CSV table of C-alpha atoms in Angstrom, one decimal:
chain,number,residue,atom,x,y,z
A,1,MET,CA,-93.2,-53.8,38.0
A,2,PRO,CA,-94.0,-54.7,34.4
A,3,SER,CA,-93.4,-58.2,33.1
A,4,LEU,CA,-89.7,-59.0,32.8
A,5,PHE,CA,-88.3,-58.9,29.2
A,6,SER,CA,-91.5,-57.3,27.8
A,7,LYS,CA,-89.1,-55.3,25.6
A,8,ALA,CA,-86.2,-57.6,25.3
A,9,LEU,CA,-86.5,-57.7,21.5
A,10,ASN,CA,-85.8,-53.9,21.3
A,11,GLY,CA,-82.6,-52.9,23.0
A,12,VAL,CA,-80.6,-49.9,21.7
A,13,SER,CA,-78.9,-49.3,18.4
A,14,VAL,CA,-75.2,-48.7,18.8
A,15,LYS,CA,-72.5,-48.2,16.2
A,16,HIS,CA,-70.9,-51.6,15.4
A,17,CYS,CA,-67.3,-50.4,14.8
A,18,LYS,CA,-66.3,-54.0,13.9
A,19,ASN,CA,-63.0,-52.7,12.4
A,20,THR,CA,-61.1,-56.0,12.9
A,21,ALA,CA,-63.8,-58.4,11.6
A,22,GLY,CA,-61.7,-59.3,8.6
A,23,SER,CA,-58.5,-59.9,10.7
A,24,ALA,CA,-57.8,-63.5,11.7
A,25,ALA,CA,-56.1,-63.7,15.1
A,26,VAL,CA,-52.3,-63.4,15.1
A,27,ARG,CA,-50.2,-65.0,17.9
A,28,MET,CA,-47.9,-62.4,19.5
A,29,PRO,CA,-44.4,-63.3,20.7
A,30,VAL,CA,-43.8,-64.3,24.3
A,31,PRO,CA,-43.3,-61.1,26.3
A,32,GLU,CA,-40.4,-60.5,28.6
A,33,LYS,CA,-42.6,-60.9,31.7
A,34,VAL,CA,-46.2,-61.7,32.7
A,35,VAL,CA,-48.1,-60.7,35.8
A,36,ILE,CA,-50.7,-63.3,36.7
A,37,PRO,CA,-53.3,-62.2,39.3
A,38,MET,CA,-54.8,-64.9,41.6
A,39,LEU,CA,-58.3,-63.6,41.0
A,40,GLN,CA,-59.5,-64.0,37.4
A,41,HIS,CA,-62.9,-65.4,38.1
A,42,MET,CA,-66.1,-64.8,40.0
A,43,GLY,CA,-65.6,-66.0,43.6
A,44,ALA,CA,-62.7,-66.5,45.9
A,45,PRO,CA,-59.1,-65.7,44.9
A,46,CYS,CA,-56.5,-68.4,44.7
A,47,GLU,CA,-53.4,-68.7,46.9
A,48,PRO,CA,-50.0,-69.0,45.2
A,49,LEU,CA,-48.5,-72.5,45.1
A,50,VAL,CA,-45.1,-71.3,44.0
A,51,LYS,CA,-42.5,-69.0,45.5
A,52,VAL,CA,-40.0,-66.4,44.3
A,53,LYS,CA,-37.0,-68.0,42.4
A,54,ASP,CA,-39.1,-71.0,41.4
A,55,THR,CA,-38.8,-72.2,37.8
A,56,VAL,CA,-42.2,-72.7,36.2
A,57,THR,CA,-43.4,-74.2,32.9
A,58,VAL,CA,-46.4,-73.6,30.6
A,59,GLY,CA,-49.6,-75.1,32.0
A,60,GLN,CA,-48.1,-75.6,35.5
A,61,LEU,CA,-50.5,-75.0,38.4
A,62,LEU,CA,-49.7,-71.6,40.0
A,63,GLY,CA,-52.6,-71.1,42.4
A,64,ASP,CA,-55.7,-72.8,43.7
A,65,SER,CA,-58.4,-72.4,46.4
A,66,ASP,CA,-60.5,-74.8,48.5
A,67,ALA,CA,-63.5,-72.4,48.1
A,68,PHE,CA,-66.5,-73.7,46.3
A,69,LEU,CA,-66.7,-70.7,43.9
A,70,SER,CA,-63.2,-70.4,42.5
A,71,ALA,CA,-61.0,-71.8,39.6
A,72,PRO,CA,-57.3,-72.7,39.5
A,73,ILE,CA,-54.8,-70.6,37.7
A,74,HIS,CA,-51.9,-71.8,35.6
A,75,SER,CA,-48.7,-70.4,34.2
A,76,SER,CA,-48.9,-69.1,30.6
A,77,VAL,CA,-45.2,-69.1,30.1
A,78,SER,CA,-42.0,-70.8,31.2
A,79,GLY,CA,-39.5,-68.9,33.2
A,80,THR,CA,-38.7,-67.8,36.8
A,81,VAL,CA,-41.0,-66.4,39.4
A,82,THR,CA,-39.5,-63.0,40.2
A,83,ALA,CA,-42.1,-61.5,42.5
A,84,ILE,CA,-45.3,-62.3,44.4
A,85,ASP,CA,-47.1,-59.0,45.2
A,86,GLU,CA,-50.4,-57.6,46.4
A,87,PHE,CA,-52.6,-56.8,43.5
A,88,ILE,CA,-55.7,-54.6,43.1
A,89,THR,CA,-58.1,-55.7,40.3
A,90,ALA,CA,-59.8,-53.2,38.0
A,91,GLY,CA,-62.9,-53.8,40.1
A,92,GLY,CA,-61.1,-52.9,43.4
A,93,ASP,CA,-60.7,-56.4,44.8
A,94,LYS,CA,-57.4,-57.4,46.4
A,95,CYS,CA,-55.5,-60.6,45.7
A,96,LYS,CA,-51.9,-61.7,45.1
A,97,SER,CA,-50.2,-61.7,41.8
A,98,ILE,CA,-47.3,-63.8,40.5
A,99,THR,CA,-44.7,-62.1,38.2
A,100,ILE,CA,-42.8,-64.4,35.9
A,101,THR,CA,-39.7,-63.4,33.9
A,102,THR,CA,-39.9,-65.6,30.8
A,103,ASP,CA,-37.1,-67.6,29.3
A,104,GLY,CA,-38.5,-67.6,25.8
A,105,GLN,CA,-38.6,-71.4,25.6
A,106,GLN,CA,-42.2,-72.1,26.4
A,107,THR,CA,-41.4,-75.4,27.9
A,108,VAL,CA,-44.6,-77.4,28.6
A,109,CYS,CA,-45.3,-78.7,32.0
A,110,PRO,CA,-44.9,-82.5,32.1
A,111,ASP,CA,-48.3,-82.8,33.9
A,112,VAL,CA,-50.0,-81.5,30.7
A,113,ALA,CA,-51.9,-84.4,29.2
A,114,PRO,CA,-55.5,-84.9,27.7
A,115,PRO,CA,-57.9,-85.9,30.5
A,116,VAL,CA,-59.9,-89.1,30.3
A,117,VAL,CA,-63.6,-88.3,30.1
A,118,ASN,CA,-66.2,-91.0,30.2
A,119,SER,CA,-68.9,-89.4,32.3
A,120,ARG,CA,-70.4,-86.1,33.4
A,121,GLU,CA,-68.3,-86.2,36.6
A,122,ASP,CA,-65.2,-86.6,34.5
A,123,LEU,CA,-66.2,-83.6,32.4
A,124,ILE,CA,-66.8,-81.4,35.4
A,125,LYS,CA,-63.4,-82.4,36.9
A,126,ALA,CA,-61.8,-81.6,33.5
A,127,ALA,CA,-63.4,-78.2,33.4
A,128,ARG,CA,-62.0,-77.3,36.8
A,129,ASN,CA,-58.6,-78.7,36.1
A,130,CYS,CA,-58.5,-76.5,33.0
A,131,GLY,CA,-59.1,-73.4,35.1
A,132,LEU,CA,-62.0,-72.7,32.7
A,133,VAL,CA,-64.3,-69.7,33.4
A,134,GLY,CA,-66.9,-67.9,31.4
A,135,LEU,CA,-64.9,-66.1,28.7
A,136,GLY,CA,-67.7,-63.8,27.6
A,137,GLY,CA,-67.1,-61.4,30.5
A,138,ALA,CA,-68.4,-62.5,33.9
A,139,GLY,CA,-65.8,-65.2,34.6
A,140,PHE,CA,-68.2,-67.7,36.3
A,141,PRO,CA,-66.3,-71.0,36.9
A,142,THR,CA,-67.4,-73.4,34.2
A,143,HIS,CA,-67.2,-76.6,36.3
A,144,ILE,CA,-69.9,-75.2,38.6
A,145,LYS,CA,-72.1,-74.2,35.6
A,146,LEU,CA,-71.9,-77.8,34.3
A,147,ASN,CA,-73.0,-79.2,37.6
A,148,PRO,CA,-76.4,-77.7,38.4
A,149,LYS,CA,-78.4,-79.1,41.3
A,150,ASN,CA,-81.5,-79.5,39.1
A,151,LEU,CA,-79.8,-81.3,36.2
A,152,SER,CA,-82.8,-83.4,35.5
A,153,GLU,CA,-84.8,-80.2,34.7
A,154,VAL,CA,-82.1,-78.8,32.3
A,155,ASP,CA,-82.7,-79.7,28.7
A,156,THR,CA,-81.2,-76.9,26.6
A,157,LEU,CA,-77.7,-75.5,25.8
A,158,VAL,CA,-77.6,-71.9,24.7
A,159,VAL,CA,-74.3,-71.0,23.0
A,160,ASN,CA,-73.7,-67.2,23.0
A,161,GLY,CA,-72.1,-66.0,19.7
A,162,ALA,CA,-73.9,-62.6,19.8
A,163,GLU,CA,-70.9,-60.4,20.5
A,164,CYS,CA,-73.1,-57.3,20.6
A,165,GLU,CA,-70.5,-54.9,22.1
A,166,PRO,CA,-69.0,-52.4,19.5
A,167,PHE,CA,-65.4,-53.0,18.3
A,168,ILE,CA,-65.0,-56.6,19.6
A,169,THR,CA,-64.7,-59.3,16.9
A,170,CYS,CA,-62.7,-62.1,18.5
A,171,ASP,CA,-65.7,-64.3,19.0
A,172,MET,CA,-66.7,-63.8,15.4
A,173,ARG,CA,-63.2,-64.8,14.3
A,174,LEU,CA,-63.4,-67.9,16.5
A,175,MET,CA,-66.7,-68.9,14.8
A,176,LEU,CA,-65.0,-68.6,11.4
A,177,ASP,CA,-61.5,-69.9,12.2
A,178,ARG,CA,-62.2,-72.5,15.0
A,179,THR,CA,-65.6,-73.7,14.0
A,180,GLU,CA,-64.8,-77.4,14.6
A,181,SER,CA,-63.7,-76.8,18.2
A,182,ILE,CA,-67.0,-75.0,19.0
A,183,VAL,CA,-69.0,-77.8,17.5
A,184,GLY,CA,-66.9,-80.4,19.3
A,185,GLY,CA,-67.6,-78.6,22.6
A,186,ILE,CA,-71.3,-78.5,21.9
A,187,LYS,CA,-71.5,-82.2,21.2
A,188,THR,CA,-69.4,-83.0,24.3
A,189,VAL,CA,-71.6,-80.9,26.6
A,190,MET,CA,-74.8,-82.2,25.1
A,191,LYS,CA,-73.6,-85.8,25.4
A,192,TYR,CA,-72.5,-85.8,29.0
A,193,LEU,CA,-75.3,-83.5,30.4
A,194,GLU,CA,-77.9,-85.4,28.3
A,195,LEU,CA,-79.3,-82.2,26.7
A,196,LYS,CA,-81.8,-82.5,24.0
A,197,THR,CA,-81.5,-79.1,22.4
A,198,CYS,CA,-78.8,-76.5,21.6
A,199,VAL,CA,-79.4,-73.0,20.2
A,200,ILE,CA,-76.4,-71.0,18.9
A,201,GLY,CA,-77.4,-67.3,19.0
A,202,ILE,CA,-75.6,-64.9,16.6
A,203,GLU,CA,-76.4,-61.3,15.7
A,204,SER,CA,-77.5,-60.6,12.1
A,205,ASN,CA,-74.5,-58.3,11.5
A,206,LYS,CA,-72.2,-61.5,11.3
A,207,PRO,CA,-73.5,-63.2,8.2
A,208,GLU,CA,-70.3,-65.1,7.6
A,209,ALA,CA,-70.3,-66.5,11.1
A,210,ILE,CA,-74.0,-67.5,10.8
A,211,GLU,CA,-73.2,-69.3,7.5
A,212,ALA,CA,-70.2,-71.1,8.9
A,213,MET,CA,-71.9,-72.3,12.1
A,214,THR,CA,-75.1,-73.3,10.2
A,215,LYS,CA,-73.1,-75.4,7.8
A,216,ALA,CA,-71.0,-76.9,10.7
A,217,VAL,CA,-74.1,-78.1,12.7
A,218,GLU,CA,-76.1,-79.3,9.8
A,219,GLY,CA,-77.4,-82.7,10.5
A,220,LEU,CA,-76.7,-82.6,14.3
A,221,PRO,CA,-79.9,-83.6,16.1
A,222,GLY,CA,-81.4,-80.8,18.2
A,223,VAL,CA,-78.7,-78.2,17.2
A,224,SER,CA,-79.7,-75.0,15.4
A,225,VAL,CA,-78.5,-71.5,14.7
A,226,LEU,CA,-80.6,-68.5,15.7
A,227,THR,CA,-80.1,-65.3,13.7
A,228,MET,CA,-80.9,-62.4,16.1
A,229,LYS,CA,-81.7,-58.8,15.3
A,230,SER,CA,-78.5,-56.8,15.6
A,231,SER,CA,-79.1,-54.6,18.6
A,232,TYR,CA,-77.6,-54.2,22.0
A,233,PRO,CA,-77.5,-56.0,24.5
A,234,LYS,CA,-78.4,-59.2,22.6
A,235,GLY,CA,-75.4,-61.0,24.1
A,236,ALA,CA,-76.5,-60.5,27.7
A,237,GLU,CA,-77.0,-64.0,29.3
A,238,LYS,CA,-80.6,-63.5,30.3
A,239,VAL,CA,-81.5,-61.7,27.1
A,240,ILE,CA,-80.1,-64.4,24.8
A,241,ILE,CA,-81.7,-67.2,26.8
A,242,TYR,CA,-85.1,-65.4,26.4
A,243,GLU,CA,-84.4,-64.9,22.7
A,244,ALA,CA,-83.4,-68.6,22.2
A,245,THR,CA,-86.0,-70.3,24.3
A,246,GLY,CA,-88.6,-67.8,25.5
A,247,ARG,CA,-87.7,-68.6,29.1
A,248,VAL,CA,-87.2,-66.0,31.8
A,249,VAL,CA,-84.3,-66.2,34.3
A,250,GLU,CA,-85.9,-64.6,37.3
A,251,GLU,CA,-84.2,-62.2,39.7
A,252,GLY,CA,-81.7,-64.1,41.9
A,253,LYS,CA,-82.0,-67.2,39.8
A,254,LEU,CA,-79.4,-69.0,37.5
A,255,PRO,CA,-80.0,-70.1,33.9
A,256,ALA,CA,-80.3,-73.7,35.1
A,257,ASP,CA,-83.4,-72.7,37.1
A,258,ALA,CA,-84.9,-72.0,33.6
A,259,GLY,CA,-83.7,-75.3,32.3
A,260,VAL,CA,-80.7,-73.9,30.4
A,261,ILE,CA,-77.0,-74.1,30.4
A,262,ALA,CA,-75.5,-70.9,28.8
A,263,MET,CA,-72.0,-70.8,27.5
A,264,ASN,CA,-70.0,-68.4,25.4
A,265,VAL,CA,-68.5,-69.7,22.1
A,266,ALA,CA,-65.0,-69.1,23.4
A,267,THR,CA,-65.7,-71.0,26.6
A,268,ILE,CA,-67.1,-74.1,24.9
A,269,SER,CA,-64.3,-74.0,22.3
A,270,LYS,CA,-61.6,-74.0,25.0
A,271,LEU,CA,-63.3,-76.8,26.8
A,272,TYR,CA,-63.1,-79.0,23.7
A,273,ASP,CA,-59.5,-78.0,23.1
A,274,TYR,CA,-58.5,-78.9,26.6
A,275,LEU,CA,-60.0,-82.3,26.2
A,276,GLN,CA,-57.9,-82.8,23.1
A,277,THR,CA,-54.6,-81.4,24.4
A,278,GLY,CA,-54.7,-81.2,28.2
A,279,MET,CA,-53.3,-77.6,28.0
A,280,PRO,CA,-55.2,-75.5,30.6
A,281,LEU,CA,-56.5,-72.0,30.0
A,282,VAL,CA,-53.2,-70.1,29.6
A,283,GLU,CA,-53.8,-67.8,26.6
A,284,LYS,CA,-56.6,-65.7,25.2
A,285,MET,CA,-57.8,-64.4,21.9
A,286,LEU,CA,-58.9,-60.8,22.1
A,287,THR,CA,-59.4,-57.6,20.0
A,288,ILE,CA,-57.1,-54.7,20.3
A,289,ASP,CA,-58.7,-51.5,18.8
A,290,GLY,CA,-59.6,-47.9,19.4
A,291,GLY,CA,-58.6,-44.5,17.9
A,292,SER,CA,-55.2,-44.6,19.6
A,293,ILE,CA,-54.1,-48.0,18.3
A,294,ALA,CA,-51.8,-47.9,15.2
A,295,GLU,CA,-52.7,-51.3,13.9
A,296,PRO,CA,-56.0,-52.7,15.3
A,297,LYS,CA,-56.1,-56.5,15.1
A,298,ASN,CA,-57.2,-59.7,16.8
A,299,ILE,CA,-54.4,-61.4,18.7
A,300,ILE,CA,-53.7,-64.4,20.8
A,301,ALA,CA,-51.6,-63.5,23.9
A,302,PRO,CA,-50.5,-65.3,27.1
A,303,ILE,CA,-52.6,-64.7,30.2
A,304,GLY,CA,-50.8,-62.0,32.2
A,305,THR,CA,-49.3,-60.1,29.2
A,306,LEU,CA,-49.2,-56.4,30.0
A,307,ILE,CA,-51.5,-54.1,28.0
A,308,LYS,CA,-48.5,-52.1,26.8
A,309,ASP,CA,-46.9,-55.2,25.3
A,310,MET,CA,-50.0,-56.1,23.4
A,311,VAL,CA,-50.3,-52.6,22.1
A,312,ALA,CA,-46.7,-52.6,21.0
A,313,PHE,CA,-47.4,-55.8,19.0
A,314,CYS,CA,-50.2,-53.8,17.3
A,315,GLY,CA,-47.9,-51.0,16.2
A,316,GLY,CA,-48.0,-49.0,19.4
A,317,TYR,CA,-50.0,-45.9,20.0
A,318,LYS,CA,-50.6,-43.5,17.1
A,319,SER,CA,-51.9,-40.9,19.6
A,320,GLU,CA,-52.0,-40.5,23.3
A,321,PRO,CA,-54.8,-42.7,24.7
A,322,LYS,CA,-57.3,-40.8,26.9
A,323,LYS,CA,-59.0,-43.9,28.1
A,324,LEU,CA,-58.1,-47.6,28.3
A,325,LEU,CA,-60.8,-50.2,28.5
A,326,MET,CA,-60.8,-53.9,29.2
A,327,GLY,CA,-63.8,-55.1,27.3
A,328,GLY,CA,-66.3,-53.1,25.2
A,329,PRO,CA,-67.3,-49.4,25.4
A,330,MET,CA,-70.7,-50.3,26.9
A,331,MET,CA,-69.8,-52.7,29.8
A,332,GLY,CA,-66.0,-52.6,29.8
A,333,ILE,CA,-63.9,-51.6,32.8
A,334,CYS,CA,-61.5,-48.6,32.7
A,335,VAL,CA,-57.9,-49.3,33.8
A,336,MET,CA,-55.5,-46.7,35.1
A,337,SER,CA,-52.4,-47.8,33.3
A,338,ASP,CA,-51.2,-50.0,30.4
A,339,ASP,CA,-49.1,-51.9,33.0
A,340,PHE,CA,-52.3,-53.9,33.8
A,341,PRO,CA,-52.2,-57.6,32.7
A,342,LEU,CA,-54.5,-59.6,30.4
A,343,LEU,CA,-57.0,-61.7,32.4
A,344,LYS,CA,-58.9,-64.9,31.4
A,345,ASN,CA,-62.2,-63.2,30.8
A,346,ASN,CA,-60.9,-60.2,28.9
A,347,ASN,CA,-62.0,-60.2,25.3
A,348,ALA,CA,-60.8,-56.7,24.2
A,349,ILE,CA,-58.4,-53.8,25.0
A,350,LEU,CA,-59.7,-50.5,23.6
A,351,ALA,CA,-57.5,-47.4,23.6
A,352,PHE,CA,-59.7,-44.4,22.9
A,353,ASP,CA,-58.3,-41.1,21.7
A,354,GLU,CA,-59.5,-37.7,22.8
A,355,ALA,CA,-62.3,-37.6,20.1
A,356,GLN,CA,-63.7,-40.9,21.4
A,357,CYS,CA,-63.6,-39.8,25.0
A,358,ARG,CA,-65.5,-36.5,24.8
A,359,THR,CA,-67.6,-36.1,27.9
A,360,VAL,CA,-70.7,-34.0,28.4
A,361,LYS,CA,-71.8,-32.6,31.7
A,362,GLU,CA,-74.8,-34.2,33.4
A,363,THR,CA,-78.0,-32.2,33.6
A,364,ALA,CA,-81.3,-32.8,35.4
A,365,CYS,CA,-83.6,-35.6,34.3
A,366,ILE,CA,-86.3,-34.3,31.9
A,367,ARG,CA,-88.5,-37.4,32.4
A,368,CYS,CA,-88.5,-38.2,28.7
A,369,GLY,CA,-88.8,-42.0,29.3
A,370,ARG,CA,-86.0,-43.0,26.9
A,371,CYS,CA,-84.3,-45.1,29.6
A,372,LEU,CA,-87.5,-46.9,30.3
A,373,ARG,CA,-87.9,-47.8,26.6
A,374,ALA,CA,-84.2,-48.9,26.3
A,375,CYS,CA,-84.0,-51.2,29.3
A,376,PRO,CA,-84.3,-54.8,28.2
A,377,PHE,CA,-85.5,-55.8,31.6
A,378,ASP,CA,-88.3,-53.2,31.7
A,379,LEU,CA,-86.8,-51.5,34.8
A,380,ALA,CA,-87.1,-47.8,35.7
A,381,PRO,CA,-83.6,-46.4,35.6
A,382,ALA,CA,-84.6,-42.7,36.3
A,383,ALA,CA,-86.5,-43.8,39.4
A,384,MET,CA,-83.6,-45.8,40.6
A,385,ASP,CA,-81.3,-42.8,40.0
A,386,LYS,CA,-83.5,-40.7,42.2
A,387,ALA,CA,-83.8,-43.4,44.9
A,388,TYR,CA,-80.0,-43.8,45.0
A,389,HIS,CA,-79.3,-40.1,45.4
A,390,MET,CA,-81.9,-40.0,48.2
A,391,GLY,CA,-80.3,-43.0,49.9
A,392,ASN,CA,-83.7,-44.7,49.8
A,393,VAL,CA,-82.8,-48.4,50.2
A,394,ASP,CA,-86.4,-49.6,50.4
A,395,LYS,CA,-87.3,-47.9,47.1
A,396,LEU,CA,-84.2,-49.4,45.4
A,397,ARG,CA,-85.3,-52.8,46.6
A,398,GLU,CA,-88.8,-52.2,45.4
A,399,LEU,CA,-87.5,-51.1,42.0
A,400,LYS,CA,-85.4,-54.3,41.8
A,401,VAL,CA,-82.1,-52.6,41.3
A,402,ASN,CA,-80.4,-55.9,41.8
A,403,LEU,CA,-81.9,-57.1,38.5
A,404,CYS,CA,-80.0,-54.5,36.6
A,405,MET,CA,-77.1,-56.0,34.6
A,406,GLU,CA,-75.4,-52.6,34.1
A,407,CYS,CA,-75.6,-53.0,30.3
A,408,GLY,CA,-75.5,-49.2,30.0
A,409,SER,CA,-78.4,-48.9,27.5
A,410,CYS,CA,-80.1,-46.4,29.8
A,411,SER,CA,-77.0,-44.2,30.0
A,412,TYR,CA,-76.5,-44.5,26.2
A,413,VAL,CA,-79.9,-43.0,25.3
A,414,CYS,CA,-80.2,-40.4,28.1
A,415,PRO,CA,-80.4,-36.9,26.6
A,416,ALA,CA,-79.4,-35.4,30.0
A,417,HIS,CA,-76.2,-37.6,29.9
A,418,ARG,CA,-76.9,-39.1,33.3
A,419,GLU,CA,-74.7,-42.0,34.4
A,420,LEU,CA,-77.7,-44.2,35.1
A,421,ALA,CA,-76.0,-47.5,34.9
A,422,MET,CA,-73.3,-46.3,37.3
A,423,TYR,CA,-75.9,-45.1,39.8
A,424,ASN,CA,-77.6,-48.5,39.6
A,425,LYS,CA,-74.3,-50.2,40.4
A,426,LEU,CA,-73.8,-47.8,43.4
A,427,GLY,CA,-77.4,-48.5,44.4
A,428,LYS,CA,-76.6,-52.2,44.6
A,429,ARG,CA,-73.8,-51.3,47.0
A,430,LEU,CA,-76.2,-49.4,49.2
A,431,LEU,CA,-78.4,-52.5,49.4
A,432,ARG,CA,-75.4,-54.7,50.3
A,433,GLU,CA,-74.3,-52.2,53.0
A,434,ALA,CA,-77.8,-52.1,54.4
A,435,LYS,CA,-77.7,-55.8,55.1
């Protein structure tokens, strides 16, 4: 296998479609009901701590788990629990969900109070009590990220402001409109983890954000802003770490193994806000866009708000949506219905019209090599495609299919329109089943 990241500076060129870049986030009214799944993070689902007919308040703990890899979930509204149901996530996992009929009062839970933080242990505890997870997409529990086993070897914080997916602009708006909370979070993490360096990575197609963040960190020791070439997938964790530090996160390793803590701008901003207010993660800023949306905008909505209610706040559908995505068009997840709720790590809802959903039939691979040139990890997508369809588990392992982050760059450039990223995902499943 060629050296990892030998082409990480290339990526693929995608249309930016940053239609809402000039739109500051608007807070939507409290919906009539929310549906809050007990799995909104990487790891084990939570178990409900309330029952039907219970009255709940904003910030109240709704679910928790004793599992190491998990994060608590809180109520985003005040009202009455009207149902506890089985729920299937967009990824096919099963958990329970809590439906709350809101009372419109948004009464705050009496337990909500700023935490006392005087040590790294206090910060880790606060991050867990906040229910904070990675808000850039993966949903990795933040309290675990802040507690690496090799802390003495970690010296750098990488803050991800790349936002390389088309359409999505909520992180850019956060860097413009909530700059102080991002900087506050950076200073806090660097202080309690005793980190010497921080690099904030932002794509070059966001000059206003680059200017705002550069000005905000001026004079802060060890903190700098890195302007990255605007290409996809610059915001991928391993890619931005390589860009910012030159370090490689090897297969099966975590950023801490390369001496790095990596956090999205939204995550580090929320951490700081929680330390000031004590309000857990109960709402999310996200982008609503796509050809079927009447009024694309950035909004702030309670966790658990149904897609249809968020769309209604954006003027409704101007045409029948042919595809609904949670996230961006490259790595987002399709949902079957707009009755699906907003999750912690969801940064966009895209409703694509028929013109944006035109599909082309797959044809045979022509061995053009475009997927090889597009892959930021220097993998061989066409070879993995063949190995998957042959059921060759040993070959998939040899080709390091588990290293694929499913960014979709290979599928995007394939002239045969092969769903290479999807086949890599299915290839990973073959490996798991083989064990």
